[in-house]
Each structure stands twice: as C-alpha cells, then as structure tokens.
Amino acid sequence: MMAHRDIFLVIGVTFYLFVYNLLLQFENTLHYATLMLLFSPLLICWMVYTVLKHGKYNGKKLDKDEFGYQDKSKADLKMF
C-alpha cells in the first residue's frame, strides 16, 4: 500500500514541477508560476521525506563492504 502512495506522490510532484516550468515560458502566466514556486519546496521536502521513510530498497545487502555497485561485480572493482 505504501509503495503505491510513494509512486503517486513522486508522479504528482513531478507533474507539478513540469507545469511550473511550462508556466514560466509564457509572460501572462508568470504570476501563477511565482505562486507555484512558493509551494514547491514544501512539496519536494514532503516527497523526499515520504520516500525515505516509507520507500523500500530492493538491492543487494552490502554486509561488511563500505560501498557497493549494482552493475559491477566485486572482482571488477579495482583500487584507486
């Protein structure tokens, strides 16, 4: 249930920011874009908080490794 809420929230905030950018393109809609700019930090913080709190990580556990890469095996990584 929470995963669907996370996805819906991310899609909603992305659409909100897309509309904001679209309104910036036209001179007669700049006042709407300014109003949307006031609410965008709240929406982005709410989205980040929700994803971090309720999101699920489906990747490999790192165990004792300091960091890991999903696309490379441990043998392919070299010292730098």
PDB file of C-alpha atoms in Angstrom:
ATOM      1  CA  MET A   1       0.000   0.000   0.000  1.00  0.00           C
ATOM      2  CA  MET A   2       2.750   2.465   0.904  1.00  0.00           C
ATOM      3  CA  ALA A   3       4.670   1.784  -2.327  1.00  0.00           C
ATOM      4  CA  HIS A   4       1.682   2.925  -4.362  1.00  0.00           C
ATOM      5  CA  ARG A   5       1.489   6.096  -2.274  1.00  0.00           C
ATOM      6  CA  ASP A   6       5.190   6.782  -2.853  1.00  0.00           C
ATOM      7  CA  ILE A   7       4.856   6.359  -6.608  1.00  0.00           C
ATOM      8  CA  PHE A   8       1.725   8.516  -6.726  1.00  0.00           C
ATOM      9  CA  LEU A   9       3.461  11.252  -4.729  1.00  0.00           C
ATOM     10  CA  VAL A  10       6.580  11.241  -6.926  1.00  0.00           C
ATOM     11  CA  ILE A  11       4.473  11.353 -10.098  1.00  0.00           C
ATOM     12  CA  GLY A  12       2.315  14.155  -8.655  1.00  0.00           C
ATOM     13  CA  VAL A  13       5.272  16.337  -7.606  1.00  0.00           C
ATOM     14  CA  THR A  14       6.997  15.709 -10.950  1.00  0.00           C
ATOM     15  CA  PHE A  15       3.845  16.789 -12.797  1.00  0.00           C
ATOM     16  CA  TYR A  16       3.603  19.867 -10.536  1.00  0.00           C
ATOM     17  CA  LEU A  17       7.178  20.876 -11.403  1.00  0.00           C
ATOM     18  CA  PHE A  18       6.539  20.202 -15.105  1.00  0.00           C
ATOM     19  CA  VAL A  19       3.509  22.523 -15.037  1.00  0.00           C
ATOM     20  CA  TYR A  20       5.597  25.105 -13.151  1.00  0.00           C
ATOM     21  CA  ASN A  21       8.260  25.028 -15.872  1.00  0.00           C
ATOM     22  CA  LEU A  22       5.603  25.241 -18.553  1.00  0.00           C
ATOM     23  CA  LEU A  23       4.046  28.316 -16.932  1.00  0.00           C
ATOM     24  CA  LEU A  24       7.447  30.038 -16.872  1.00  0.00           C
ATOM     25  CA  GLN A  25       7.533  30.005 -20.660  1.00  0.00           C
ATOM     26  CA  PHE A  26       4.665  32.473 -21.127  1.00  0.00           C
ATOM     27  CA  GLU A  27       4.620  36.036 -19.888  1.00  0.00           C
ATOM     28  CA  ASN A  28       0.929  36.095 -18.956  1.00  0.00           C
ATOM     29  CA  THR A  29       1.278  33.053 -16.640  1.00  0.00           C
ATOM     30  CA  LEU A  30       4.338  34.190 -14.680  1.00  0.00           C
ATOM     31  CA  HIS A  31       2.249  35.174 -11.646  1.00  0.00           C
ATOM     32  CA  TYR A  32       0.885  31.593 -11.451  1.00  0.00           C
ATOM     33  CA  ALA A  33       4.435  30.249 -11.688  1.00  0.00           C
ATOM     34  CA  THR A  34       5.528  32.579  -8.888  1.00  0.00           C
ATOM     35  CA  LEU A  35       2.729  31.275  -6.680  1.00  0.00           C
ATOM     36  CA  MET A  36       3.690  27.697  -7.501  1.00  0.00           C
ATOM     37  CA  LEU A  37       7.315  28.496  -6.661  1.00  0.00           C
ATOM     38  CA  LEU A  38       6.288  29.300  -3.090  1.00  0.00           C
ATOM     39  CA  PHE A  39       4.827  25.822  -2.574  1.00  0.00           C
ATOM     40  CA  SER A  40       7.440  23.784  -4.468  1.00  0.00           C
ATOM     41  CA  PRO A  41       9.998  23.486  -1.606  1.00  0.00           C
ATOM     42  CA  LEU A  42       7.288  22.139   0.696  1.00  0.00           C
ATOM     43  CA  LEU A  43       6.184  19.571  -1.867  1.00  0.00           C
ATOM     44  CA  ILE A  44       9.734  18.452  -2.615  1.00  0.00           C
ATOM     45  CA  CYS A  45      10.578  18.100   1.091  1.00  0.00           C
ATOM     46  CA  TRP A  46       7.345  16.149   1.658  1.00  0.00           C
ATOM     47  CA  MET A  47       8.182  13.861  -1.281  1.00  0.00           C
ATOM     48  CA  VAL A  48      11.753  13.225  -0.079  1.00  0.00           C
ATOM     49  CA  TYR A  49      10.588  12.574   3.496  1.00  0.00           C
ATOM     50  CA  THR A  50       7.900  10.130   2.340  1.00  0.00           C
ATOM     51  CA  VAL A  51      10.239   8.215   0.040  1.00  0.00           C
ATOM     52  CA  LEU A  52      12.991   7.979   2.662  1.00  0.00           C
ATOM     53  CA  LYS A  53      10.617   6.958   5.435  1.00  0.00           C
ATOM     54  CA  HIS A  54       8.389   4.507   3.570  1.00  0.00           C
ATOM     55  CA  GLY A  55      10.437   3.560   0.499  1.00  0.00           C
ATOM     56  CA  LYS A  56      11.873   0.077   0.089  1.00  0.00           C
ATOM     57  CA  TYR A  57      15.371  -0.786  -1.102  1.00  0.00           C
ATOM     58  CA  ASN A  58      15.344  -3.943  -3.214  1.00  0.00           C
ATOM     59  CA  GLY A  59      19.073  -4.097  -3.925  1.00  0.00           C
ATOM     60  CA  LYS A  60      21.795  -6.362  -2.618  1.00  0.00           C
ATOM     61  CA  LYS A  61      22.896  -6.032   1.024  1.00  0.00           C
ATOM     62  CA  LEU A  62      26.392  -4.635   1.457  1.00  0.00           C
ATOM     63  CA  ASP A  63      27.254  -6.539   4.662  1.00  0.00           C
ATOM     64  CA  LYS A  64      30.831  -5.559   5.587  1.00  0.00           C
ATOM     65  CA  ASP A  65      31.599  -3.685   2.366  1.00  0.00           C
ATOM     66  CA  GLU A  66      31.952   0.055   2.676  1.00  0.00           C
ATOM     67  CA  PHE A  67      30.108   0.715  -0.576  1.00  0.00           C
ATOM     68  CA  GLY A  68      28.800  -1.280  -3.474  1.00  0.00           C
ATOM     69  CA  TYR A  69      27.788  -1.060  -7.098  1.00  0.00           C
ATOM     70  CA  GLN A  70      24.740  -2.768  -8.572  1.00  0.00           C
ATOM     71  CA  ASP A  71      26.142  -3.021 -12.096  1.00  0.00           C
ATOM     72  CA  LYS A  72      29.640  -4.404 -11.350  1.00  0.00           C
ATOM     73  CA  SER A  73      30.899  -7.438  -9.544  1.00  0.00           C
ATOM     74  CA  LYS A  74      33.325  -7.036  -6.666  1.00  0.00           C
ATOM     75  CA  ALA A  75      36.098  -8.673  -8.700  1.00  0.00           C
ATOM     76  CA  ASP A  76      35.821  -5.978 -11.414  1.00  0.00           C
ATOM     77  CA  LEU A  77      36.379  -3.125  -8.962  1.00  0.00           C
ATOM     78  CA  LYS A  78      39.970  -2.001  -8.599  1.00  0.00           C
ATOM     79  CA  MET A  79      41.816   0.049  -6.015  1.00  0.00           C
ATOM     80  CA  PHE A  80      42.278   3.708  -6.864  1.00  0.00           C
TER      81      PHE A  80
END
